[in-house]
Structures are given as C-alpha cells and as structure tokens.
Short mmCIF file of C-alpha atoms (C1' of nucleotides) in Angstrom, two decimals:
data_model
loop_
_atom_site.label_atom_id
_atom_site.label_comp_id
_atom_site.label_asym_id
_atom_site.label_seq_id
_atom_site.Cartn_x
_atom_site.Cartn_y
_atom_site.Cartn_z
CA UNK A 168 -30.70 45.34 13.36
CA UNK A 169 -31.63 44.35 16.90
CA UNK A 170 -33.20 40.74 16.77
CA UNK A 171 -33.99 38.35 19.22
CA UNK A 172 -31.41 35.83 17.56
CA UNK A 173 -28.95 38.15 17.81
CA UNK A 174 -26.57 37.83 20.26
CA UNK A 175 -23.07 39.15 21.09
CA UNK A 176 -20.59 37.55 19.69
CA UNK A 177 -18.23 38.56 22.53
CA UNK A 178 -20.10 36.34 25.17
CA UNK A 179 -17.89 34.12 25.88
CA UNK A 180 -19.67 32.29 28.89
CA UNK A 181 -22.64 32.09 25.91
CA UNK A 182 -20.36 30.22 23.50
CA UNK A 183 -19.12 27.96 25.97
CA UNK A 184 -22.87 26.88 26.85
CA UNK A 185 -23.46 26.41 23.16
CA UNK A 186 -20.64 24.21 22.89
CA UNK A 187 -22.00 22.22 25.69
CA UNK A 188 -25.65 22.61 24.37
CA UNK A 189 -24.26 21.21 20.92
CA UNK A 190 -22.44 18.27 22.81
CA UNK A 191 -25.25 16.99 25.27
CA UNK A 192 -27.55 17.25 22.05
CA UNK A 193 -25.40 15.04 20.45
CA UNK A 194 -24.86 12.82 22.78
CA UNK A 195 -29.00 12.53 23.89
CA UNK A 196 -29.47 12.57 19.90
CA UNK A 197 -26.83 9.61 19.55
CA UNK A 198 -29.01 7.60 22.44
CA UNK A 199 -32.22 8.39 21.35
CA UNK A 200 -32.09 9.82 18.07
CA UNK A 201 -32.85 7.07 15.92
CA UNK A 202 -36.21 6.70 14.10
CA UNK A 203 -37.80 4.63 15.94
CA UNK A 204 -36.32 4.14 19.65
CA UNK A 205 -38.69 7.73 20.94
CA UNK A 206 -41.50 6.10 19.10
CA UNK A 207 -41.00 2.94 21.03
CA UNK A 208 -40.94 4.30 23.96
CA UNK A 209 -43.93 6.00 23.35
CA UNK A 210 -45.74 2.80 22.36
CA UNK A 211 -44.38 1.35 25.10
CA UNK A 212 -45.98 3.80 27.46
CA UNK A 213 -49.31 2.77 26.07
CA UNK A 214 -49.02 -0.48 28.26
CA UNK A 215 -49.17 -2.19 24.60
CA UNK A 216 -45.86 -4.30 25.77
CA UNK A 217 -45.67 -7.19 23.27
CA UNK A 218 -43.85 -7.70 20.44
CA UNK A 219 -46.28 -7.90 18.03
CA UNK A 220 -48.84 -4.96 19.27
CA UNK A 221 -45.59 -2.95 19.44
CA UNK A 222 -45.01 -3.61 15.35
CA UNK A 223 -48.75 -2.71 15.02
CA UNK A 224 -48.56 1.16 16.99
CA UNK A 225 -45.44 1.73 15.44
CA UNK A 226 -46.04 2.54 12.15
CA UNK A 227 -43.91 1.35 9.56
CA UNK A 228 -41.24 -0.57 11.06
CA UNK A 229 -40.21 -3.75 10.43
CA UNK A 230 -39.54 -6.89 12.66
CA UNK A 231 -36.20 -7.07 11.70
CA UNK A 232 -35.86 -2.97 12.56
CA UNK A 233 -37.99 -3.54 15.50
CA UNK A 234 -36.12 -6.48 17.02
CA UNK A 235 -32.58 -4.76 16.83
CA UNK A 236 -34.31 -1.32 18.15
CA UNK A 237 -35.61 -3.23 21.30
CA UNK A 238 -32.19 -4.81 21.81
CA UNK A 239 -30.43 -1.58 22.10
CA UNK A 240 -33.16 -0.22 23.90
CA UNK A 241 -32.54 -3.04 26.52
CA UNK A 242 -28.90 -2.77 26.37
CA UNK A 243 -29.23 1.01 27.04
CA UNK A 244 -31.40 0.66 29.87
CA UNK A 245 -34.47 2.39 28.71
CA UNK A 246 -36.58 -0.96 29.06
CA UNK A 247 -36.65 -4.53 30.27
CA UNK A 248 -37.38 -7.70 28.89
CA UNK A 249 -39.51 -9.86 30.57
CA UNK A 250 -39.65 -13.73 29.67
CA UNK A 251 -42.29 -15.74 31.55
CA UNK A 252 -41.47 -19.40 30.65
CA UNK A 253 -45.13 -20.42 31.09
CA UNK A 254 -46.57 -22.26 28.09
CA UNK A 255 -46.68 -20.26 25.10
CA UNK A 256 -43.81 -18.02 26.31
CA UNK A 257 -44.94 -14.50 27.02
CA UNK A 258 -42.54 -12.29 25.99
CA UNK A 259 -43.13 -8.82 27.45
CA UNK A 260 -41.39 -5.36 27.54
CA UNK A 261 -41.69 -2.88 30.02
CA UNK A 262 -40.24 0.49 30.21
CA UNK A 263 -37.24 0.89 32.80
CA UNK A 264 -37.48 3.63 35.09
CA UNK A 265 -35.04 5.57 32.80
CA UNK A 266 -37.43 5.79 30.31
CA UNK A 267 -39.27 8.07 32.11
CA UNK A 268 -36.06 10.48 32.21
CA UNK A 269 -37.41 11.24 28.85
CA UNK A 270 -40.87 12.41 29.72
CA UNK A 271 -39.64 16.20 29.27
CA UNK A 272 -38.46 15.27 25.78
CA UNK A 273 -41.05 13.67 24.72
CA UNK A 274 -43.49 16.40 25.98
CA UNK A 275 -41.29 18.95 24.57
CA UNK A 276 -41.18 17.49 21.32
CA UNK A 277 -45.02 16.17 21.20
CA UNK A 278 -45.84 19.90 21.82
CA UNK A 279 -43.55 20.98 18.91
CA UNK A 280 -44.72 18.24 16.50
CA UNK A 281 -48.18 19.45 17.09
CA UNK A 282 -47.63 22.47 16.10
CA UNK A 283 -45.57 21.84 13.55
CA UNK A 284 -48.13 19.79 11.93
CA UNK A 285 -50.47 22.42 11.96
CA UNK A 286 -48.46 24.81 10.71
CA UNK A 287 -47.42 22.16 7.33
CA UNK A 288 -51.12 21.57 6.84
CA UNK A 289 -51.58 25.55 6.48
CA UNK A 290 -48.65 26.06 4.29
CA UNK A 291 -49.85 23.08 2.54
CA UNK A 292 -53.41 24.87 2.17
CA UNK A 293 -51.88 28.41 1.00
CA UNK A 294 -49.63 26.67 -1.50
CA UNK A 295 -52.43 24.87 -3.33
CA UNK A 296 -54.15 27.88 -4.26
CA UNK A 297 -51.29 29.82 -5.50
CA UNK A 298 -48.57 27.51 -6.79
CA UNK A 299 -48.66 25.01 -8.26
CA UNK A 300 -45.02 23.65 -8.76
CA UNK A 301 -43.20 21.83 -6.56
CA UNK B 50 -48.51 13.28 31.60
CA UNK B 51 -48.12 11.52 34.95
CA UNK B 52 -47.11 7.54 35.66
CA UNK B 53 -47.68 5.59 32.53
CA UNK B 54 -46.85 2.37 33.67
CA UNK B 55 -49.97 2.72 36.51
CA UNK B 56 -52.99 4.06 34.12
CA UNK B 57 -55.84 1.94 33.78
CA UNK B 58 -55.61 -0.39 30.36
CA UNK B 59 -59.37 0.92 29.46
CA UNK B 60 -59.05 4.74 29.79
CA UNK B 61 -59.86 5.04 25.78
CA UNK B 62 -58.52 9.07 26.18
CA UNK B 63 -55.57 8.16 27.52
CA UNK B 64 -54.98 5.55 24.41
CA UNK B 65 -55.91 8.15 22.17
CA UNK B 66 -53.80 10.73 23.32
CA UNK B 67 -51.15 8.29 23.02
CA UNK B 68 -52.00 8.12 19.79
CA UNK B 69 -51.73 11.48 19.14
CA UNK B 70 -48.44 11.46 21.04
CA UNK B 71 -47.00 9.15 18.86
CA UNK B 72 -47.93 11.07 15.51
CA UNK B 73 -47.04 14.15 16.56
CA UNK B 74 -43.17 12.65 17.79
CA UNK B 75 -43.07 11.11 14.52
CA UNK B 76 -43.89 14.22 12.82
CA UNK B 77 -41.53 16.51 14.91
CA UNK B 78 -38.92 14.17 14.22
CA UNK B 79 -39.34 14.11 10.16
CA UNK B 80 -38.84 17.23 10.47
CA UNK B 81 -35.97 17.78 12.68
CA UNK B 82 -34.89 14.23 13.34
CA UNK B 83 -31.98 13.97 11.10
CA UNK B 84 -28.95 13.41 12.43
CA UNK B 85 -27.36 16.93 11.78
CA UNK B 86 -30.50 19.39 11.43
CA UNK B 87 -30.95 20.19 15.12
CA UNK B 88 -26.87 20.52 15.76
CA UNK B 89 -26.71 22.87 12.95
CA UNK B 90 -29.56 25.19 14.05
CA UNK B 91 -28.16 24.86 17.69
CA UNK B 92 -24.69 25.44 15.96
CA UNK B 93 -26.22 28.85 13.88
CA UNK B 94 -27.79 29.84 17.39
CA UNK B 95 -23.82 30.61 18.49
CA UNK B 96 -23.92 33.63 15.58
CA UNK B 97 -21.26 31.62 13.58
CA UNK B 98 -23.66 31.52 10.73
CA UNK B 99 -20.73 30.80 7.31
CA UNK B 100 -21.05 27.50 5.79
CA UNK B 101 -17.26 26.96 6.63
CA UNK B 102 -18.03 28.28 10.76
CA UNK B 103 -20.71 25.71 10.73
CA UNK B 104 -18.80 23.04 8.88
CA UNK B 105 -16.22 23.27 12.10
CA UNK B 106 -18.92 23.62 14.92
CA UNK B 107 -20.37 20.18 14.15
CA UNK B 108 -17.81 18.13 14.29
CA UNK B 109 -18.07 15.19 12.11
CA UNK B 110 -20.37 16.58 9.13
CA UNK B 111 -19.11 16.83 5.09
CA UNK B 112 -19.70 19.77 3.31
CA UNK B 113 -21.71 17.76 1.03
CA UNK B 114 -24.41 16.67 3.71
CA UNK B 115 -23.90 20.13 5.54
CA UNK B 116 -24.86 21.42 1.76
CA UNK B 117 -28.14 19.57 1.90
CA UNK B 118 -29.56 19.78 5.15
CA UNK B 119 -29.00 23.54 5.04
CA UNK B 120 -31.29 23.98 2.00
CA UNK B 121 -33.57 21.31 3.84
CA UNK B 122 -33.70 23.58 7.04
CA UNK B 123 -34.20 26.34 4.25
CA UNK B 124 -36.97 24.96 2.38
CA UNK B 125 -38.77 23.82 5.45
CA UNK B 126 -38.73 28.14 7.30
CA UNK B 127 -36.02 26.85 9.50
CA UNK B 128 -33.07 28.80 8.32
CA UNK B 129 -32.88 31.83 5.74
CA UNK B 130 -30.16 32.35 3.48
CA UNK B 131 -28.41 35.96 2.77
CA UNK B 132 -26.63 36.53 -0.38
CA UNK B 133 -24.98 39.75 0.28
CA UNK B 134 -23.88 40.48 -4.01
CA UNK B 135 -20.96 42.61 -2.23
CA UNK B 136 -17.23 42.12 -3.16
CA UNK B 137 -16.39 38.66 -2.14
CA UNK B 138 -19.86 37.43 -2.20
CA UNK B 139 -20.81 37.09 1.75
CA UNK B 140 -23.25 34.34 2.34
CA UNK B 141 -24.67 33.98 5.71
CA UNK B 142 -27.18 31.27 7.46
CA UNK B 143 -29.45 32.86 10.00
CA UNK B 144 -32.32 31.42 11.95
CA UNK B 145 -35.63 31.88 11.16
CA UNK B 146 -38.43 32.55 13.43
CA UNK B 147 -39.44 29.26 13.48
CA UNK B 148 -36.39 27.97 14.88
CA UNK B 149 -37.11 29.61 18.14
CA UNK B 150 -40.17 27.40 18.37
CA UNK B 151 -37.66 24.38 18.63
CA UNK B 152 -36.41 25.96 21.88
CA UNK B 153 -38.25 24.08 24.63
CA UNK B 154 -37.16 20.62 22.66
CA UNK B 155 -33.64 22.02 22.31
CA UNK B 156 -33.30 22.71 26.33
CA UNK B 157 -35.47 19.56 27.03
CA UNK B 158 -32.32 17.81 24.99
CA UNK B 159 -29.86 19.22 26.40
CA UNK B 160 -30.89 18.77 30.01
CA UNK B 161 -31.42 15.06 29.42
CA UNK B 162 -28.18 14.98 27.14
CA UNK B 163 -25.99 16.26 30.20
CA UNK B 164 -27.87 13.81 32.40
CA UNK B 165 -27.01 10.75 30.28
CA UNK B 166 -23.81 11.26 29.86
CA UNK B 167 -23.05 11.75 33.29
CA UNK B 168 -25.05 8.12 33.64
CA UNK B 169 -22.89 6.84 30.74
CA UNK B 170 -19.60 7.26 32.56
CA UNK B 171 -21.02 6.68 36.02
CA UNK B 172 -21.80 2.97 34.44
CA UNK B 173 -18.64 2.97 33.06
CA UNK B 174 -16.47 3.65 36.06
CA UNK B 175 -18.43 0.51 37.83
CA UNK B 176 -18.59 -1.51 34.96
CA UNK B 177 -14.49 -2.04 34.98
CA UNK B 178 -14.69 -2.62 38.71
CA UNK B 179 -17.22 -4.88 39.18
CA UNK B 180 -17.64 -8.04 36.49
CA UNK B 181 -20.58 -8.35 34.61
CA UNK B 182 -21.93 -11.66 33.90
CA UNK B 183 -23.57 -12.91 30.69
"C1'" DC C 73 -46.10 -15.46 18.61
"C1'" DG C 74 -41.21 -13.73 18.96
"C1'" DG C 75 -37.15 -13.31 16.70
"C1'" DC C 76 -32.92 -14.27 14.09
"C1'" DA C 77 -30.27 -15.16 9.48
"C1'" DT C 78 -29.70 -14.28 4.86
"C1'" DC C 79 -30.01 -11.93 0.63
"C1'" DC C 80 -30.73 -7.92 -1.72
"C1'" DA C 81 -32.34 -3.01 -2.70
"C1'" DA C 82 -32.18 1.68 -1.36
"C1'" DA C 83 -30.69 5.48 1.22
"C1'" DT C 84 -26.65 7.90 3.10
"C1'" DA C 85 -22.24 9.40 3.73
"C1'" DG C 86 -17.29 10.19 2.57
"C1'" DA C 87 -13.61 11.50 -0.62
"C1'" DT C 88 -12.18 13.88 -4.34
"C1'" DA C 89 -12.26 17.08 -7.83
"C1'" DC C 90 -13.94 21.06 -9.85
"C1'" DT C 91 -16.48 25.77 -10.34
"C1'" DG C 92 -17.65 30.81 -9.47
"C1'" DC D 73 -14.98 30.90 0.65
"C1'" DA D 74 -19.18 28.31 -0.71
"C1'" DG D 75 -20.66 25.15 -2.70
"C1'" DT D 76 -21.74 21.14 -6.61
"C1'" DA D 77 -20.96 16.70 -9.09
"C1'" DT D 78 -19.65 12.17 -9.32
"C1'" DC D 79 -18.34 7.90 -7.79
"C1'" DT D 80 -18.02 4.67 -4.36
"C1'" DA D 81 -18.25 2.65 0.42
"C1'" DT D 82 -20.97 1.91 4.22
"C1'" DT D 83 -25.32 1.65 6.52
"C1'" DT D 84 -29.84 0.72 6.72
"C1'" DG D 85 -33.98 -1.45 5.68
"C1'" DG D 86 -37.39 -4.65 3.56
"C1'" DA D 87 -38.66 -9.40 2.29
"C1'" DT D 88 -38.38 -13.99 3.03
"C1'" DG D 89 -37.75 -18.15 5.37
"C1'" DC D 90 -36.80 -20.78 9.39
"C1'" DC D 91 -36.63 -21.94 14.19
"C1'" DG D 92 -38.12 -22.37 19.17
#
DNA sequence: CGGCATCCAAATAGATACTG
DNA sequence: CAGTATCTATTTGGATGCCG
C-alpha cells in the first residue's frame, strides 16, 4: 500500500534528517516546552507586562509557577526584567528580541490548536449522539 | 502577526486575537505538549514504527510512559495500532492522518530547535571567555 | 503589588518483575 | 517482542504566610 506516510526505509539522507528533526525538537521542546513559558510569551505579547495582569491572562497558573517560569524565561533570554525604582516599584517584563524567534512557532502551533479544537468539539458532538461510554 | 511590542494598547481586535492566540496554544499543547508525544510521532515518521524501535529512537523514555502516551496518541486519532494475529504476533504503530496536520508545527520546531542550539553553544563558547558578573 | 519560603498533596517517572 | 502491574522516588504544583 502506497501512502503518503510511507517512506523508504532505505533513505538514508531521510533518516539522518529525522534524527536531527527528533534532536532540534527536543532541544526547542526542552527550552520552550513547558506549560506555561509559550503561554507567557504570548501574554507577554499582549503588552499586558506586569506581574499580576500576567497571572490574570494566563489561566491557571500560580504565583509560585509563574514567578519561577519568568525567572527561567529571563535567564534564557526570551524576556527582560525591568525594575523602575520609582515609588511603588514598577516591576515590568518585556519580551527580548529572541522572543520573537518564536513567532513561526507560535503561528504554527496557534493554527494547529485551532483546528484542533474544532475538530474535538465535532468528535465531541458525534460521540454524544451515539455513545455514550467513556 | 507583525511587531507586537509596537501595536497600539487600545486596538480591542488585536487583544482579542490574542486571546484567541493564547487558547488555541494552550489547546494545541494539551494535546501534543507532553514531553514525549511529539518525539514519538516525529520518531514513527522515520518508518521504525515497533514499540521496541521507538523505545530506542527517543532516547530517554521507559517503556512504561512510552506504553501510555502511545495509547494517548491512539485515543486522541494521532497514531493507529496494527495487530497483525500472524505467528509471532506483529504489532506496529503507524501515523494517522491527523498527524500530518502537526507538520507545519513540527518544521516550525525544528527550524527554531536548530537555531537555539546553535545560540546555546555560541553563548557558551563566550561565556568561558569572558566573566560574567552577578 | 511582586515575589520568595515553607509545607504538603498530587502527578510523573523509573526500576523491577511478570505475562502472553 | 510488547506490554502491564506495582511500588517507590522525584518533580511539580497549590496554598499559605511573610516580606520589601
């Protein structure tokens, strides 16, 4: 059977990229791959910058989980924290320029998640007419 | 999208899209943002598709957790199963459909993977030259 | 407000052993 | 080979309280 995942196993200039494919993925997912550092970023890019309104876009996350995310972020050079030591110290983050590295990501992945959204809600749709069981 | 640190604070579509942005990523990476799921569909993509093949093309993973994320990529249309009831019982893993839709986020990965690392060492090499103060 | 420390609960992963 | 079961170790995360 002739499919378009098959390929030939003989390809050896094909396994060799997939070896690379599988390390760069695991090296971008070991950066970035977390639960919440993409969805950071995201926030982030909202121009939302503070601590606090970050807690609120982000969804379920914690200060504690928040606080340590940010401080890899910063360590990793996706953002920067900015301190103004004005009265009521305004703490601010703003995205580093390598944080828009990631724009292709995140566009490649918003585009799937759409998608794929659509395509649970339809499943979910079918399956409550027919089944019943989990 | 274009520079997000320069849009206006009041442009309400570009806050909403955000918005959307940030539920679709978090959806897309429900789904796929385990630490293992997108290695071992990259990792079935090479057409070494036994559970033992796979075990050894992502490095680091238990047969246990291999196990379960394979019937998670299975229950979610990701991956299909094939029982072949011959003599010594040949089970194979091969990609759905579906997975093929991940293919844009896979290359989007990869492409920023290879670029990171590169940045990793390149701030390595100057990092034991040059002091870095606290 | 921003953020860290501590304690504790829950999720996750590894090792090992065992089955068909 | 292709798993599963169990038990435990490690990680992670939430809640709370305090501090600047």
């Amino acid at each position: 059977m002739k499919e378009e995942n098959e390929i030939p196993k003989a390809d050896k200039a094909f396994t060799e990229e997939c070896t690379t494919v599988l390390a760069a993925v695991g090296d971008a997912l070991y950066a970035i791959g977390g639960k919440w550092k993409l969805m950071i970023i995201i926030a982030m890019a909202r121009g939302n910058n503070r601590f606090t309104e970050l807690q609120r876009q982000v969804t379920g996350i914690s200060a504690r989980v928040l606080s340590s995310e940010l401080k890899e972020l910063e360590l990793n050079g996706f953002i920067v924290k900015k301190v103004s030591v004005g009265y009521p110290v305004l703490i601010e983050y703003e995205l580093a320029p390598y944080s828009h590295t990631l724009e292709k990501v995140v566009a490649a992945l918003t585009e799937w998640g759409i998608q794929h959204r659509q395509k649970i809600k339809s499943e979910l749709s079918s399956n409550s007419s027919s089944q019943s069981e989990s």
